[in-house]
């Protein structure tokens, strides 16, 4: 797995666990994206391609969860922290 894919997977897991999806991801400022990356434990991506890959992973997970609504892989482990990352949190 390349560095971009590894970062995208970590970022998607971080956002997923906080009940944040591709809709929120599209609304973040560059500053907020850098903050999210650091909080997720990855070096902030230098291009939008990693964030695009992250959005694709989140969308795929949402689609999968619609078909498997009670599967444990769909659990969100840090749901209560989601409000801290609502778009605009960096303002």
PDB file of N, CA and C in Angstrom:
ATOM      1  N   UNK A   1       0.860  -1.178   0.000  1.00  0.00           N
ATOM      2  CA  UNK A   1       0.000   0.000   0.000  1.00  0.00           C
ATOM      3  C   UNK A   1       0.901   1.234   0.000  1.00  0.00           C
ATOM      4  N   UNK A   2       0.607   2.186  -0.877  1.00  0.00           N
ATOM      5  CA  UNK A   2       1.447   3.374  -0.945  1.00  0.00           C
ATOM      6  C   UNK A   2       1.098   4.361   0.168  1.00  0.00           C
ATOM      7  N   UNK A   3       1.939   5.371   0.300  1.00  0.00           N
ATOM      8  CA  UNK A   3       1.789   6.349   1.369  1.00  0.00           C
ATOM      9  C   UNK A   3       0.438   7.066   1.306  1.00  0.00           C
ATOM     10  N   UNK A   4       0.002   7.438   0.096  1.00  0.00           N
ATOM     11  CA  UNK A   4      -1.279   8.134  -0.063  1.00  0.00           C
ATOM     12  C   UNK A   4      -2.435   7.243   0.412  1.00  0.00           C
ATOM     13  N   UNK A   5      -2.413   5.999   0.005  1.00  0.00           N
ATOM     14  CA  UNK A   5      -3.483   5.072   0.402  1.00  0.00           C
ATOM     15  C   UNK A   5      -3.470   4.831   1.907  1.00  0.00           C
ATOM     16  N   UNK A   6      -2.290   4.737   2.482  1.00  0.00           N
ATOM     17  CA  UNK A   6      -2.178   4.537   3.928  1.00  0.00           C
ATOM     18  C   UNK A   6      -2.738   5.735   4.681  1.00  0.00           C
ATOM     19  N   UNK A   7      -2.357   6.934   4.241  1.00  0.00           N
ATOM     20  CA  UNK A   7      -2.877   8.151   4.875  1.00  0.00           C
ATOM     21  C   UNK A   7      -4.389   8.242   4.723  1.00  0.00           C
ATOM     22  N   UNK A   8      -4.888   7.987   3.524  1.00  0.00           N
ATOM     23  CA  UNK A   8      -6.326   8.084   3.266  1.00  0.00           C
ATOM     24  C   UNK A   8      -7.094   7.122   4.157  1.00  0.00           C
ATOM     25  N   UNK A   9      -6.574   5.935   4.333  1.00  0.00           N
ATOM     26  CA  UNK A   9      -7.240   4.943   5.185  1.00  0.00           C
ATOM     27  C   UNK A   9      -7.278   5.412   6.644  1.00  0.00           C
ATOM     28  N   UNK A  10      -6.162   5.934   7.136  1.00  0.00           N
ATOM     29  CA  UNK A  10      -6.120   6.440   8.514  1.00  0.00           C
ATOM     30  C   UNK A  10      -7.056   7.631   8.693  1.00  0.00           C
ATOM     31  N   UNK A  11      -7.057   8.536   7.722  1.00  0.00           N
ATOM     32  CA  UNK A  11      -7.928   9.709   7.801  1.00  0.00           C
ATOM     33  C   UNK A  11      -9.400   9.300   7.741  1.00  0.00           C
ATOM     34  N   UNK A  12      -9.718   8.372   6.863  1.00  0.00           N
ATOM     35  CA  UNK A  12     -11.109   7.911   6.751  1.00  0.00           C
ATOM     36  C   UNK A  12     -11.561   7.252   8.049  1.00  0.00           C
ATOM     37  N   UNK A  13     -10.713   6.446   8.642  1.00  0.00           N
ATOM     38  CA  UNK A  13     -11.075   5.787   9.912  1.00  0.00           C
ATOM     39  C   UNK A  13     -11.304   6.831  10.997  1.00  0.00           C
ATOM     40  N   UNK A  14     -10.433   7.824  11.066  1.00  0.00           N
ATOM     41  CA  UNK A  14     -10.545   8.883  12.062  1.00  0.00           C
ATOM     42  C   UNK A  14     -11.879   9.618  11.905  1.00  0.00           C
ATOM     43  N   UNK A  15     -12.189  10.010  10.675  1.00  0.00           N
ATOM     44  CA  UNK A  15     -13.429  10.741  10.421  1.00  0.00           C
ATOM     45  C   UNK A  15     -14.654   9.849  10.625  1.00  0.00           C
ATOM     46  N   UNK A  16     -14.578   8.611  10.142  1.00  0.00           N
ATOM     47  CA  UNK A  16     -15.688   7.675  10.282  1.00  0.00           C
ATOM     48  C   UNK A  16     -16.050   7.476  11.748  1.00  0.00           C
ATOM     49  N   UNK A  17     -15.039   7.267  12.576  1.00  0.00           N
ATOM     50  CA  UNK A  17     -15.286   7.035  13.996  1.00  0.00           C
ATOM     51  C   UNK A  17     -15.983   8.222  14.656  1.00  0.00           C
ATOM     52  N   UNK A  18     -15.857   9.383  14.077  1.00  0.00           N
ATOM     53  CA  UNK A  18     -16.476  10.590  14.629  1.00  0.00           C
ATOM     54  C   UNK A  18     -17.755  10.966  13.888  1.00  0.00           C
ATOM     55  N   UNK A  19     -18.252  10.037  13.102  1.00  0.00           N
ATOM     56  CA  UNK A  19     -19.503  10.187  12.346  1.00  0.00           C
ATOM     57  C   UNK A  19     -19.444  11.364  11.383  1.00  0.00           C
ATOM     58  N   UNK A  20     -18.300  11.518  10.740  1.00  0.00           N
ATOM     59  CA  UNK A  20     -18.111  12.556   9.744  1.00  0.00           C
ATOM     60  C   UNK A  20     -17.868  11.874   8.409  1.00  0.00           C
ATOM     61  N   UNK A  21     -18.480  12.406   7.359  1.00  0.00           N
ATOM     62  CA  UNK A  21     -18.405  11.761   6.058  1.00  0.00           C
ATOM     63  C   UNK A  21     -17.898  12.675   4.972  1.00  0.00           C
ATOM     64  N   UNK A  22     -18.094  12.257   3.724  1.00  0.00           N
ATOM     65  CA  UNK A  22     -17.588  13.042   2.601  1.00  0.00           C
ATOM     66  C   UNK A  22     -18.230  14.418   2.495  1.00  0.00           C
ATOM     67  N   UNK A  23     -19.452  14.563   2.979  1.00  0.00           N
ATOM     68  CA  UNK A  23     -20.112  15.875   2.926  1.00  0.00           C
ATOM     69  C   UNK A  23     -19.373  16.878   3.805  1.00  0.00           C
ATOM     70  N   UNK A  24     -19.025  16.452   5.012  1.00  0.00           N
ATOM     71  CA  UNK A  24     -18.278  17.340   5.901  1.00  0.00           C
ATOM     72  C   UNK A  24     -16.876  17.579   5.352  1.00  0.00           C
ATOM     73  N   UNK A  25     -16.259  16.535   4.842  1.00  0.00           N
ATOM     74  CA  UNK A  25     -14.899  16.646   4.323  1.00  0.00           C
ATOM     75  C   UNK A  25     -14.809  17.715   3.231  1.00  0.00           C
ATOM     76  N   UNK A  26     -15.821  17.806   2.411  1.00  0.00           N
ATOM     77  CA  UNK A  26     -15.833  18.785   1.319  1.00  0.00           C
ATOM     78  C   UNK A  26     -15.944  20.228   1.828  1.00  0.00           C
ATOM     79  N   UNK A  27     -16.366  20.402   3.064  1.00  0.00           N
ATOM     80  CA  UNK A  27     -16.585  21.749   3.607  1.00  0.00           C
ATOM     81  C   UNK A  27     -15.402  22.296   4.413  1.00  0.00           C
ATOM     82  N   UNK A  28     -14.447  21.454   4.739  1.00  0.00           N
ATOM     83  CA  UNK A  28     -13.334  21.899   5.577  1.00  0.00           C
ATOM     84  C   UNK A  28     -12.406  22.851   4.846  1.00  0.00           C
ATOM     85  N   UNK A  29     -11.851  23.792   5.603  1.00  0.00           N
ATOM     86  CA  UNK A  29     -10.818  24.676   5.078  1.00  0.00           C
ATOM     87  C   UNK A  29      -9.489  23.916   5.060  1.00  0.00           C
ATOM     88  N   UNK A  30      -8.502  24.456   4.373  1.00  0.00           N
ATOM     89  CA  UNK A  30      -7.174  23.833   4.369  1.00  0.00           C
ATOM     90  C   UNK A  30      -6.618  23.735   5.784  1.00  0.00           C
ATOM     91  N   UNK A  31      -6.824  24.756   6.578  1.00  0.00           N
ATOM     92  CA  UNK A  31      -6.352  24.752   7.962  1.00  0.00           C
ATOM     93  C   UNK A  31      -7.021  23.632   8.754  1.00  0.00           C
ATOM     94  N   UNK A  32      -8.323  23.458   8.575  1.00  0.00           N
ATOM     95  CA  UNK A  32      -9.034  22.398   9.279  1.00  0.00           C
ATOM     96  C   UNK A  32      -8.563  21.021   8.828  1.00  0.00           C
ATOM     97  N   UNK A  33      -8.311  20.867   7.535  1.00  0.00           N
ATOM     98  CA  UNK A  33      -7.814  19.582   7.026  1.00  0.00           C
ATOM     99  C   UNK A  33      -6.453  19.254   7.631  1.00  0.00           C
ATOM    100  N   UNK A  34      -5.573  20.242   7.729  1.00  0.00           N
ATOM    101  CA  UNK A  34      -4.267  19.997   8.351  1.00  0.00           C
ATOM    102  C   UNK A  34      -4.424  19.601   9.815  1.00  0.00           C
ATOM    103  N   UNK A  35      -5.319  20.249  10.520  1.00  0.00           N
ATOM    104  CA  UNK A  35      -5.562  19.929  11.917  1.00  0.00           C
ATOM    105  C   UNK A  35      -6.104  18.509  12.079  1.00  0.00           C
ATOM    106  N   UNK A  36      -7.036  18.138  11.219  1.00  0.00           N
ATOM    107  CA  UNK A  36      -7.591  16.779  11.251  1.00  0.00           C
ATOM    108  C   UNK A  36      -6.486  15.761  11.007  1.00  0.00           C
ATOM    109  N   UNK A  37      -5.649  16.016  10.015  1.00  0.00           N
ATOM    110  CA  UNK A  37      -4.569  15.081   9.709  1.00  0.00           C
ATOM    111  C   UNK A  37      -3.660  14.898  10.920  1.00  0.00           C
ATOM    112  N   UNK A  38      -3.265  16.002  11.541  1.00  0.00           N
ATOM    113  CA  UNK A  38      -2.400  15.897  12.723  1.00  0.00           C
ATOM    114  C   UNK A  38      -3.097  15.135  13.841  1.00  0.00           C
ATOM    115  N   UNK A  39      -4.373  15.429  14.075  1.00  0.00           N
ATOM    116  CA  UNK A  39      -5.111  14.734  15.124  1.00  0.00           C
ATOM    117  C   UNK A  39      -5.284  13.249  14.815  1.00  0.00           C
ATOM    118  N   UNK A  40      -5.306  12.917  13.527  1.00  0.00           N
ATOM    119  CA  UNK A  40      -5.425  11.512  13.114  1.00  0.00           C
ATOM    120  C   UNK A  40      -4.075  10.793  13.164  1.00  0.00           C
ATOM    121  N   UNK A  41      -3.015  11.549  13.429  1.00  0.00           N
ATOM    122  CA  UNK A  41      -1.697  10.945  13.553  1.00  0.00           C
ATOM    123  C   UNK A  41      -0.959  10.779  12.237  1.00  0.00           C
ATOM    124  N   UNK A  42      -1.326  11.586  11.232  1.00  0.00           N
ATOM    125  CA  UNK A  42      -0.620  11.526   9.949  1.00  0.00           C
ATOM    126  C   UNK A  42      -0.099  12.911   9.588  1.00  0.00           C
ATOM    127  N   UNK A  43       0.973  12.921   8.816  1.00  0.00           N
ATOM    128  CA  UNK A  43       1.509  14.182   8.317  1.00  0.00           C
ATOM    129  C   UNK A  43       0.485  14.746   7.330  1.00  0.00           C
ATOM    130  N   UNK A  44       0.123  16.020   7.451  1.00  0.00           N
ATOM    131  CA  UNK A  44      -0.879  16.578   6.536  1.00  0.00           C
ATOM    132  C   UNK A  44      -0.513  16.345   5.077  1.00  0.00           C
ATOM    133  N   UNK A  45      -1.452  15.822   4.297  1.00  0.00           N
ATOM    134  CA  UNK A  45      -1.190  15.572   2.877  1.00  0.00           C
ATOM    135  C   UNK A  45      -0.834  16.860   2.145  1.00  0.00           C
ATOM    136  N   UNK A  46       0.072  16.739   1.164  1.00  0.00           N
ATOM    137  CA  UNK A  46       0.506  17.911   0.408  1.00  0.00           C
ATOM    138  C   UNK A  46      -0.364  18.162  -0.819  1.00  0.00           C
ATOM    139  N   UNK A  47      -1.227  17.207  -1.156  1.00  0.00           N
ATOM    140  CA  UNK A  47      -2.103  17.390  -2.312  1.00  0.00           C
ATOM    141  C   UNK A  47      -3.535  17.013  -1.938  1.00  0.00           C
ATOM    142  N   UNK A  48      -4.457  17.437  -2.785  1.00  0.00           N
ATOM    143  CA  UNK A  48      -5.855  17.096  -2.563  1.00  0.00           C
ATOM    144  C   UNK A  48      -6.184  15.653  -2.909  1.00  0.00           C
ATOM    145  N   UNK A  49      -5.265  14.969  -3.582  1.00  0.00           N
ATOM    146  CA  UNK A  49      -5.535  13.592  -3.991  1.00  0.00           C
ATOM    147  C   UNK A  49      -5.766  12.672  -2.792  1.00  0.00           C
ATOM    148  N   UNK A  50      -5.024  12.898  -1.726  1.00  0.00           N
ATOM    149  CA  UNK A  50      -5.215  12.064  -0.528  1.00  0.00           C
ATOM    150  C   UNK A  50      -6.585  12.315   0.076  1.00  0.00           C
ATOM    151  N   UNK A  51      -7.013  13.569   0.090  1.00  0.00           N
ATOM    152  CA  UNK A  51      -8.332  13.885   0.633  1.00  0.00           C
ATOM    153  C   UNK A  51      -9.436  13.334  -0.261  1.00  0.00           C
ATOM    154  N   UNK A  52      -9.204  13.334  -1.574  1.00  0.00           N
ATOM    155  CA  UNK A  52     -10.175  12.737  -2.498  1.00  0.00           C
ATOM    156  C   UNK A  52     -10.298  11.240  -2.238  1.00  0.00           C
ATOM    157  N   UNK A  53      -9.163  10.584  -2.022  1.00  0.00           N
ATOM    158  CA  UNK A  53      -9.175   9.156  -1.712  1.00  0.00           C
ATOM    159  C   UNK A  53      -9.883   8.909  -0.379  1.00  0.00           C
ATOM    160  N   UNK A  54      -9.686   9.804   0.577  1.00  0.00           N
ATOM    161  CA  UNK A  54     -10.359   9.696   1.867  1.00  0.00           C
ATOM    162  C   UNK A  54     -11.869   9.801   1.689  1.00  0.00           C
ATOM    163  N   UNK A  55     -12.309  10.770   0.897  1.00  0.00           N
ATOM    164  CA  UNK A  55     -13.744  10.944   0.637  1.00  0.00           C
ATOM    165  C   UNK A  55     -14.329   9.707  -0.038  1.00  0.00           C
ATOM    166  N   UNK A  56     -13.576   9.116  -0.970  1.00  0.00           N
ATOM    167  CA  UNK A  56     -14.049   7.906  -1.645  1.00  0.00           C
ATOM    168  C   UNK A  56     -14.194   6.745  -0.667  1.00  0.00           C
ATOM    169  N   UNK A  57     -13.247   6.612   0.246  1.00  0.00           N
ATOM    170  CA  UNK A  57     -13.332   5.555   1.255  1.00  0.00           C
ATOM    171  C   UNK A  57     -14.534   5.766   2.175  1.00  0.00           C
ATOM    172  N   UNK A  58     -14.769   7.007   2.575  1.00  0.00           N
ATOM    173  CA  UNK A  58     -15.916   7.301   3.435  1.00  0.00           C
ATOM    174  C   UNK A  58     -17.230   7.011   2.717  1.00  0.00           C
ATOM    175  N   UNK A  59     -17.323   7.388   1.458  1.00  0.00           N
ATOM    176  CA  UNK A  59     -18.537   7.128   0.687  1.00  0.00           C
ATOM    177  C   UNK A  59     -18.757   5.630   0.522  1.00  0.00           C
ATOM    178  N   UNK A  60     -17.684   4.897   0.261  1.00  0.00           N
ATOM    179  CA  UNK A  60     -17.798   3.445   0.117  1.00  0.00           C
ATOM    180  C   UNK A  60     -18.261   2.809   1.432  1.00  0.00           C
ATOM    181  N   UNK A  61     -17.735   3.296   2.540  1.00  0.00           N
ATOM    182  CA  UNK A  61     -18.146   2.759   3.848  1.00  0.00           C
ATOM    183  C   UNK A  61     -19.616   3.062   4.121  1.00  0.00           C
ATOM    184  N   UNK A  62     -20.067   4.270   3.778  1.00  0.00           N
ATOM    185  CA  UNK A  62     -21.483   4.617   3.962  1.00  0.00           C
ATOM    186  C   UNK A  62     -22.376   3.709   3.116  1.00  0.00           C
ATOM    187  N   UNK A  63     -21.976   3.479   1.865  1.00  0.00           N
ATOM    188  CA  UNK A  63     -22.753   2.591   0.992  1.00  0.00           C
ATOM    189  C   UNK A  63     -22.783   1.173   1.534  1.00  0.00           C
ATOM    190  N   UNK A  64     -21.648   0.702   2.007  1.00  0.00           N
ATOM    191  CA  UNK A  64     -21.571  -0.641   2.566  1.00  0.00           C
ATOM    192  C   UNK A  64     -22.462  -0.762   3.806  1.00  0.00           C
ATOM    193  N   UNK A  65     -22.424   0.265   4.648  1.00  0.00           N
ATOM    194  CA  UNK A  65     -23.194   0.222   5.885  1.00  0.00           C
ATOM    195  C   UNK A  65     -24.697   0.198   5.617  1.00  0.00           C
ATOM    196  N   UNK A  66     -25.131   0.828   4.536  1.00  0.00           N
ATOM    197  CA  UNK A  66     -26.552   0.782   4.186  1.00  0.00           C
ATOM    198  C   UNK A  66     -27.002  -0.654   3.932  1.00  0.00           C
ATOM    199  N   UNK A  67     -26.114  -1.470   3.404  1.00  0.00           N
ATOM    200  CA  UNK A  67     -26.438  -2.865   3.107  1.00  0.00           C
ATOM    201  C   UNK A  67     -26.213  -3.783   4.299  1.00  0.00           C
ATOM    202  N   UNK A  68     -25.442  -3.329   5.279  1.00  0.00           N
ATOM    203  CA  UNK A  68     -25.101  -4.126   6.466  1.00  0.00           C
ATOM    204  C   UNK A  68     -25.272  -3.263   7.719  1.00  0.00           C
ATOM    205  N   UNK A  69     -26.489  -2.816   8.007  1.00  0.00           N
ATOM    206  CA  UNK A  69     -26.699  -1.797   9.048  1.00  0.00           C
ATOM    207  C   UNK A  69     -26.284  -2.187  10.466  1.00  0.00           C
ATOM    208  N   UNK A  70     -26.250  -3.426  10.794  1.00  0.00           N
ATOM    209  CA  UNK A  70     -25.921  -3.815  12.172  1.00  0.00           C
ATOM    210  C   UNK A  70     -24.566  -4.495  12.293  1.00  0.00           C
ATOM    211  N   UNK A  71     -23.756  -4.408  11.259  1.00  0.00           N
ATOM    212  CA  UNK A  71     -22.456  -5.065  11.275  1.00  0.00           C
ATOM    213  C   UNK A  71     -21.492  -4.297  12.178  1.00  0.00           C
ATOM    214  N   UNK A  72     -20.701  -5.011  12.980  1.00  0.00           N
ATOM    215  CA  UNK A  72     -19.769  -4.330  13.892  1.00  0.00           C
ATOM    216  C   UNK A  72     -18.721  -3.457  13.197  1.00  0.00           C
ATOM    217  N   UNK A  73     -18.396  -3.740  11.943  1.00  0.00           N
ATOM    218  CA  UNK A  73     -17.416  -2.904  11.245  1.00  0.00           C
ATOM    219  C   UNK A  73     -17.933  -1.503  10.978  1.00  0.00           C
ATOM    220  N   UNK A  74     -19.229  -1.307  11.083  1.00  0.00           N
ATOM    221  CA  UNK A  74     -19.806   0.010  10.874  1.00  0.00           C
ATOM    222  C   UNK A  74     -19.849   0.863  12.127  1.00  0.00           C
ATOM    223  N   UNK A  75     -19.405   0.295  13.247  1.00  0.00           N
ATOM    224  CA  UNK A  75     -19.441   1.041  14.510  1.00  0.00           C
ATOM    225  C   UNK A  75     -18.542   2.265  14.439  1.00  0.00           C
ATOM    226  N   UNK A  76     -18.963   3.274  15.171  1.00  0.00           N
ATOM    227  CA  UNK A  76     -18.188   4.516  15.263  1.00  0.00           C
ATOM    228  C   UNK A  76     -17.741   4.656  16.706  1.00  0.00           C
ATOM    229  N   UNK A  77     -16.447   4.585  16.916  1.00  0.00           N
ATOM    230  CA  UNK A  77     -15.905   4.445  18.261  1.00  0.00           C
ATOM    231  C   UNK A  77     -15.698   5.756  19.017  1.00  0.00           C
ATOM    232  N   UNK A  78     -15.715   6.865  18.332  1.00  0.00           N
ATOM    233  CA  UNK A  78     -15.511   8.162  18.984  1.00  0.00           C
ATOM    234  C   UNK A  78     -16.606   9.140  18.576  1.00  0.00           C
ATOM    235  N   UNK A  79     -17.816   8.627  18.520  1.00  0.00           N
ATOM    236  CA  UNK A  79     -18.966   9.403  18.072  1.00  0.00           C
ATOM    237  C   UNK A  79     -19.092  10.721  18.836  1.00  0.00           C
ATOM    238  N   UNK A  80     -18.848  10.686  20.136  1.00  0.00           N
ATOM    239  CA  UNK A  80     -19.014  11.871  20.973  1.00  0.00           C
ATOM    240  C   UNK A  80     -18.027  12.985  20.626  1.00  0.00           C
ATOM    241  N   UNK A  81     -16.941  12.655  19.956  1.00  0.00           N
ATOM    242  CA  UNK A  81     -15.949  13.666  19.577  1.00  0.00           C
ATOM    243  C   UNK A  81     -16.278  14.362  18.260  1.00  0.00           C
ATOM    244  N   UNK A  82     -17.280  13.876  17.548  1.00  0.00           N
ATOM    245  CA  UNK A  82     -17.593  14.413  16.234  1.00  0.00           C
ATOM    246  C   UNK A  82     -17.878  15.898  16.219  1.00  0.00           C
ATOM    247  N   UNK A  83     -18.540  16.395  17.250  1.00  0.00           N
ATOM    248  CA  UNK A  83     -18.888  17.812  17.281  1.00  0.00           C
ATOM    249  C   UNK A  83     -17.640  18.695  17.243  1.00  0.00           C
ATOM    250  N   UNK A  84     -16.514  18.184  17.733  1.00  0.00           N
ATOM    251  CA  UNK A  84     -15.275  18.970  17.748  1.00  0.00           C
ATOM    252  C   UNK A  84     -14.722  19.195  16.352  1.00  0.00           C
ATOM    253  N   UNK A  85     -15.201  18.403  15.390  1.00  0.00           N
ATOM    254  CA  UNK A  85     -14.681  18.481  14.025  1.00  0.00           C
ATOM    255  C   UNK A  85     -15.737  18.869  13.004  1.00  0.00           C
ATOM    256  N   UNK A  86     -16.813  19.465  13.472  1.00  0.00           N
ATOM    257  CA  UNK A  86     -17.809  19.953  12.518  1.00  0.00           C
ATOM    258  C   UNK A  86     -17.169  21.052  11.678  1.00  0.00           C
ATOM    259  N   UNK A  87     -17.503  21.113  10.378  1.00  0.00           N
ATOM    260  CA  UNK A  87     -16.916  22.169   9.536  1.00  0.00           C
ATOM    261  C   UNK A  87     -17.047  23.549  10.179  1.00  0.00           C
ATOM    262  N   UNK A  88     -15.957  24.288  10.166  1.00  0.00           N
ATOM    263  CA  UNK A  88     -15.918  25.600  10.801  1.00  0.00           C
ATOM    264  C   UNK A  88     -15.223  25.575  12.144  1.00  0.00           C
ATOM    265  N   UNK A  89     -14.789  24.388  12.602  1.00  0.00           N
ATOM    266  CA  UNK A  89     -14.180  24.294  13.933  1.00  0.00           C
ATOM    267  C   UNK A  89     -12.888  25.090  14.031  1.00  0.00           C
ATOM    268  N   UNK A  90     -12.238  25.357  12.911  1.00  0.00           N
ATOM    269  CA  UNK A  90     -10.975  26.077  12.929  1.00  0.00           C
ATOM    270  C   UNK A  90     -11.130  27.590  12.884  1.00  0.00           C
ATOM    271  N   UNK A  91     -12.358  28.057  12.860  1.00  0.00           N
ATOM    272  CA  UNK A  91     -12.591  29.505  12.756  1.00  0.00           C
ATOM    273  C   UNK A  91     -12.398  30.195  14.087  1.00  0.00           C
TER     274      UNK A  91
END
